[in-house]
Amino acid sequence: MKGKQRISDLRVMTEDQIEQEILSLKKEQFNLRFQRASGQLENTARVRVVRRDIARAKTIAAARRAAK
């Protein structure tokens, strides 16, 4: 598992890379939700970290679209 996504890492990515990162994080979020529902989730804080990483990536993507 990856740790917290750094905003500086996101800023150097291309738009396509950011979109791929968002997709990857959403898949992880889905898996975490599934694990939590079935009682298998050990690291409950990861749900919060992933949710915030998605928001971080979406914010950078939106800022780039607005700058065009």
CSV table of C-alpha atoms in Angstrom, one decimal:
chain,number,residue,atom,x,y,z
A,1,MET,CA,0.0,0.0,0.0
A,2,LYS,CA,1.1,3.5,-0.8
A,3,GLY,CA,1.2,6.2,1.8
A,4,LYS,CA,-0.2,9.7,1.6
A,5,GLN,CA,0.0,11.2,-1.9
A,6,ARG,CA,2.1,14.4,-1.9
A,7,ILE,CA,0.7,17.4,-3.7
A,8,SER,CA,4.1,18.1,-5.3
A,9,ASP,CA,4.1,14.6,-6.8
A,10,LEU,CA,0.7,15.3,-8.4
A,11,ARG,CA,1.8,18.7,-9.8
A,12,VAL,CA,4.6,17.1,-11.9
A,13,MET,CA,2.2,14.5,-13.4
A,14,THR,CA,0.5,14.9,-16.7
A,15,GLU,CA,-3.2,15.1,-16.9
A,16,ASP,CA,-3.5,11.5,-18.1
A,17,GLN,CA,-1.3,10.3,-15.2
A,18,ILE,CA,-3.5,12.2,-12.7
A,19,GLU,CA,-6.6,10.5,-14.2
A,20,GLN,CA,-4.9,7.1,-13.9
A,21,GLU,CA,-4.0,7.9,-10.3
A,22,ILE,CA,-7.6,8.8,-9.6
A,23,LEU,CA,-8.8,5.6,-11.1
A,24,SER,CA,-6.3,3.6,-9.1
A,25,LEU,CA,-7.3,5.3,-5.9
A,26,LYS,CA,-11.0,4.8,-6.6
A,27,LYS,CA,-10.4,1.0,-7.1
A,28,GLU,CA,-8.5,1.0,-3.8
A,29,GLN,CA,-11.3,2.9,-2.1
A,30,PHE,CA,-13.8,0.3,-3.4
A,31,ASN,CA,-11.7,-2.6,-2.1
A,32,LEU,CA,-11.4,-0.9,1.3
A,33,ARG,CA,-15.1,-0.3,1.5
A,34,PHE,CA,-15.7,-4.0,0.7
A,35,GLN,CA,-13.2,-5.1,3.3
A,36,ARG,CA,-14.8,-2.8,5.9
A,37,ALA,CA,-18.2,-4.2,5.2
A,38,SER,CA,-17.0,-7.8,5.5
A,39,GLY,CA,-15.1,-7.0,8.7
A,40,GLN,CA,-11.7,-7.7,7.2
A,41,LEU,CA,-10.3,-4.2,7.2
A,42,GLU,CA,-7.4,-3.8,9.7
A,43,ASN,CA,-6.1,-0.3,8.8
A,44,THR,CA,-9.3,1.8,9.1
A,45,ALA,CA,-7.3,5.0,8.7
A,46,ARG,CA,-6.4,4.1,5.2
A,47,VAL,CA,-10.0,4.8,4.1
A,48,ARG,CA,-9.6,8.4,5.1
A,49,VAL,CA,-6.2,8.8,3.5
A,50,VAL,CA,-7.4,7.4,0.2
A,51,ARG,CA,-10.5,9.6,0.2
A,52,ARG,CA,-8.3,12.7,0.7
A,53,ASP,CA,-5.8,11.6,-1.9
A,54,ILE,CA,-8.7,11.4,-4.4
A,55,ALA,CA,-9.8,14.9,-3.5
A,56,ARG,CA,-6.2,16.1,-3.8
A,57,ALA,CA,-5.8,14.6,-7.3
A,58,LYS,CA,-9.2,16.0,-8.4
A,59,THR,CA,-8.3,19.4,-7.2
A,60,ILE,CA,-5.1,19.5,-9.2
A,61,ALA,CA,-6.9,18.2,-12.3
A,62,ALA,CA,-9.6,20.8,-12.0
A,63,ALA,CA,-7.1,23.6,-11.5
A,64,ARG,CA,-5.3,22.6,-14.7
A,65,ARG,CA,-8.6,22.5,-16.6
A,66,ALA,CA,-9.5,25.9,-15.3
A,67,ALA,CA,-6.1,27.3,-16.3
A,68,LYS,CA,-6.5,26.3,-20.0
